[in-house]
Amino acid sequence: MHEMSLCESVLQVLKTEAKRQQFHQVKTVWLEIGAMSGVEIEAMRFCFDVIVRNTLADGATLQVIEVPAEAWCLDCAQTVKIQQRYDTCPHCGSCQLQVIRGEEMRIKELEVA
Ligand SMILES: [Zn+2]
């Protein structure tokens, strides 16, 4: 499962941060997930609980923040909201769109002890 390896990389980040910032326990993880990232949020929650068992994040809460997808329209010269990668501009119908955000997944914040 795709989400399983994503959760493993999240855990790696937590471990690295724990060393750097010298905390021993993670209580909450706020994770930003882009609308076009292809990440299944429910699967992510399930995998997270499994992966963090017996680690510094055992029992931690996963808070998911869904990030809407946005692109820059070259023709309108403005940021527009899109639903998926190959959408056209909702204002002018142009396909000259550059995706700005909505494809990424990142840790936004941690609550630690
Ligand atoms: Zn446009």
PDB file of C-alpha atoms and ligand atoms in Angstrom:
ATOM      1  CA  MET A   1       0.000   0.000   0.000  1.00  0.00           C
ATOM      2  CA  HIS A   2       1.227   3.436  -1.048  1.00  0.00           C
ATOM      3  CA  GLU A   3       0.140   5.027   2.240  1.00  0.00           C
ATOM      4  CA  MET A   4       2.198   2.568   4.260  1.00  0.00           C
ATOM      5  CA  SER A   5       5.477   3.846   2.790  1.00  0.00           C
ATOM      6  CA  LEU A   6       4.281   7.443   3.165  1.00  0.00           C
ATOM      7  CA  CYS A   7       3.663   6.843   6.861  1.00  0.00           C
ATOM      8  CA  GLU A   8       7.100   5.291   7.174  1.00  0.00           C
ATOM      9  CA  SER A   9       8.660   8.428   5.735  1.00  0.00           C
ATOM     10  CA  VAL A  10       6.601  10.553   8.156  1.00  0.00           C
ATOM     11  CA  LEU A  11       7.947   8.449  11.013  1.00  0.00           C
ATOM     12  CA  GLN A  12      11.501   8.946   9.728  1.00  0.00           C
ATOM     13  CA  VAL A  13      10.971  12.713   9.838  1.00  0.00           C
ATOM     14  CA  LEU A  14       9.629  12.445  13.388  1.00  0.00           C
ATOM     15  CA  LYS A  15      12.691  10.483  14.485  1.00  0.00           C
ATOM     16  CA  THR A  16      15.053  12.976  12.868  1.00  0.00           C
ATOM     17  CA  GLU A  17      13.226  15.908  14.440  1.00  0.00           C
ATOM     18  CA  ALA A  18      13.218  14.166  17.826  1.00  0.00           C
ATOM     19  CA  LYS A  19      17.020  14.023  17.736  1.00  0.00           C
ATOM     20  CA  ARG A  20      17.372  17.571  16.495  1.00  0.00           C
ATOM     21  CA  GLN A  21      14.860  19.172  18.870  1.00  0.00           C
ATOM     22  CA  GLN A  22      15.384  16.679  21.683  1.00  0.00           C
ATOM     23  CA  PHE A  23      11.863  15.557  22.384  1.00  0.00           C
ATOM     24  CA  HIS A  24      10.928  12.005  23.312  1.00  0.00           C
ATOM     25  CA  GLN A  25       7.299  11.712  22.475  1.00  0.00           C
ATOM     26  CA  VAL A  26       5.017  12.910  19.716  1.00  0.00           C
ATOM     27  CA  LYS A  27       1.424  13.593  20.748  1.00  0.00           C
ATOM     28  CA  THR A  28      -0.099  15.104  17.622  1.00  0.00           C
ATOM     29  CA  VAL A  29       0.981  15.341  14.009  1.00  0.00           C
ATOM     30  CA  TRP A  30      -0.651  17.870  11.684  1.00  0.00           C
ATOM     31  CA  LEU A  31      -0.258  16.619   8.176  1.00  0.00           C
ATOM     32  CA  GLU A  32      -1.097  18.669   5.101  1.00  0.00           C
ATOM     33  CA  ILE A  33      -2.372  16.524   2.258  1.00  0.00           C
ATOM     34  CA  GLY A  34      -2.911  18.074  -1.158  1.00  0.00           C
ATOM     35  CA  ALA A  35      -6.182  17.448  -2.988  1.00  0.00           C
ATOM     36  CA  MET A  36      -4.206  16.058  -5.935  1.00  0.00           C
ATOM     37  CA  SER A  37      -1.587  14.147  -3.959  1.00  0.00           C
ATOM     38  CA  GLY A  38      -3.409  10.867  -4.530  1.00  0.00           C
ATOM     39  CA  VAL A  39      -3.169  10.086  -0.821  1.00  0.00           C
ATOM     40  CA  GLU A  40      -6.156   8.299   0.686  1.00  0.00           C
ATOM     41  CA  ILE A  41      -6.764  10.030   3.987  1.00  0.00           C
ATOM     42  CA  GLU A  42      -8.564   7.111   5.638  1.00  0.00           C
ATOM     43  CA  ALA A  43      -5.820   4.714   4.551  1.00  0.00           C
ATOM     44  CA  MET A  44      -3.278   7.206   5.849  1.00  0.00           C
ATOM     45  CA  ARG A  45      -4.918   7.242   9.301  1.00  0.00           C
ATOM     46  CA  PHE A  46      -5.033   3.469   9.411  1.00  0.00           C
ATOM     47  CA  CYS A  47      -1.389   3.061   8.363  1.00  0.00           C
ATOM     48  CA  PHE A  48      -0.214   5.760  10.721  1.00  0.00           C
ATOM     49  CA  ASP A  49      -1.659   3.942  13.732  1.00  0.00           C
ATOM     50  CA  VAL A  50       0.050   0.727  12.652  1.00  0.00           C
ATOM     51  CA  ILE A  51       3.426   2.281  11.826  1.00  0.00           C
ATOM     52  CA  VAL A  52       3.831   4.346  14.987  1.00  0.00           C
ATOM     53  CA  ARG A  53       3.104   1.469  17.336  1.00  0.00           C
ATOM     54  CA  ASN A  54       5.981   1.072  19.823  1.00  0.00           C
ATOM     55  CA  THR A  55       7.747   4.172  18.528  1.00  0.00           C
ATOM     56  CA  LEU A  56       8.100   7.692  19.893  1.00  0.00           C
ATOM     57  CA  ALA A  57       4.744   8.469  18.289  1.00  0.00           C
ATOM     58  CA  ASP A  58       2.828   5.545  19.779  1.00  0.00           C
ATOM     59  CA  GLY A  59      -0.770   6.641  20.325  1.00  0.00           C
ATOM     60  CA  ALA A  60      -0.225   9.994  18.618  1.00  0.00           C
ATOM     61  CA  THR A  61      -3.165  11.690  16.932  1.00  0.00           C
ATOM     62  CA  LEU A  62      -2.989  12.320  13.213  1.00  0.00           C
ATOM     63  CA  GLN A  63      -4.681  15.573  12.221  1.00  0.00           C
ATOM     64  CA  VAL A  64      -5.172  15.855   8.496  1.00  0.00           C
ATOM     65  CA  ILE A  65      -5.384  19.264   6.839  1.00  0.00           C
ATOM     66  CA  GLU A  66      -6.672  19.016   3.309  1.00  0.00           C
ATOM     67  CA  VAL A  67      -4.971  21.487   0.994  1.00  0.00           C
ATOM     68  CA  PRO A  68      -7.016  22.572  -2.030  1.00  0.00           C
ATOM     69  CA  ALA A  69      -5.384  22.407  -5.432  1.00  0.00           C
ATOM     70  CA  GLU A  70      -4.340  25.678  -7.041  1.00  0.00           C
ATOM     71  CA  ALA A  71      -2.704  26.561 -10.314  1.00  0.00           C
ATOM     72  CA  TRP A  72      -1.353  29.655 -12.014  1.00  0.00           C
ATOM     73  CA  CYS A  73      -3.109  30.507 -15.273  1.00  0.00           C
ATOM     74  CA  LEU A  74      -0.662  32.007 -17.772  1.00  0.00           C
ATOM     75  CA  ASP A  75      -3.488  33.563 -19.764  1.00  0.00           C
ATOM     76  CA  CYS A  76      -5.372  35.167 -16.853  1.00  0.00           C
ATOM     77  CA  ALA A  77      -2.134  35.794 -14.929  1.00  0.00           C
ATOM     78  CA  GLN A  78      -3.784  34.765 -11.706  1.00  0.00           C
ATOM     79  CA  THR A  79      -4.110  31.879  -9.300  1.00  0.00           C
ATOM     80  CA  VAL A  80      -7.116  29.656  -9.933  1.00  0.00           C
ATOM     81  CA  LYS A  81      -8.626  26.712  -8.076  1.00  0.00           C
ATOM     82  CA  ILE A  82      -8.595  23.376  -9.840  1.00  0.00           C
ATOM     83  CA  GLN A  83      -9.921  19.916  -9.036  1.00  0.00           C
ATOM     84  CA  GLN A  84      -7.376  17.799 -10.859  1.00  0.00           C
ATOM     85  CA  ARG A  85      -4.110  18.011 -12.713  1.00  0.00           C
ATOM     86  CA  TYR A  86      -5.392  18.373 -16.283  1.00  0.00           C
ATOM     87  CA  ASP A  87      -8.205  20.772 -15.540  1.00  0.00           C
ATOM     88  CA  THR A  88      -8.546  23.857 -17.688  1.00  0.00           C
ATOM     89  CA  CYS A  89      -8.798  27.347 -16.241  1.00  0.00           C
ATOM     90  CA  PRO A  90     -12.258  27.911 -14.680  1.00  0.00           C
ATOM     91  CA  HIS A  91     -12.162  31.547 -15.892  1.00  0.00           C
ATOM     92  CA  CYS A  92     -10.846  31.457 -19.453  1.00  0.00           C
ATOM     93  CA  GLY A  93     -10.722  27.744 -20.312  1.00  0.00           C
ATOM     94  CA  SER A  94      -6.997  27.847 -20.999  1.00  0.00           C
ATOM     95  CA  CYS A  95      -4.896  24.711 -20.545  1.00  0.00           C
ATOM     96  CA  GLN A  96      -1.810  26.800 -19.796  1.00  0.00           C
ATOM     97  CA  LEU A  97      -1.920  26.044 -16.101  1.00  0.00           C
ATOM     98  CA  GLN A  98       0.988  25.503 -13.787  1.00  0.00           C
ATOM     99  CA  VAL A  99       0.113  23.635 -10.630  1.00  0.00           C
ATOM    100  CA  ILE A 100       1.184  25.623  -7.566  1.00  0.00           C
ATOM    101  CA  ARG A 101      -0.033  23.436  -4.773  1.00  0.00           C
ATOM    102  CA  GLY A 102      -2.215  20.484  -3.990  1.00  0.00           C
ATOM    103  CA  GLU A 103       0.199  17.728  -5.017  1.00  0.00           C
ATOM    104  CA  GLU A 104       2.282  17.639  -1.877  1.00  0.00           C
ATOM    105  CA  MET A 105       2.109  16.031   1.503  1.00  0.00           C
ATOM    106  CA  ARG A 106       4.001  17.556   4.383  1.00  0.00           C
ATOM    107  CA  ILE A 107       4.155  17.768   8.128  1.00  0.00           C
ATOM    108  CA  LYS A 108       2.883  21.164   9.167  1.00  0.00           C
ATOM    109  CA  GLU A 109       3.200  21.001  12.906  1.00  0.00           C
ATOM    110  CA  LEU A 110       4.015  18.669  15.770  1.00  0.00           C
ATOM    111  CA  GLU A 111       2.882  18.571  19.346  1.00  0.00           C
ATOM    112  CA  VAL A 112       5.640  16.942  21.334  1.00  0.00           C
ATOM    113  CA  ALA A 113       6.594  16.135  24.891  1.00  0.00           C
TER     114      ALA A 113
HETATM  115 ZN    ZN B   1      -7.344  31.549 -17.173  1.00  0.00          ZN
END
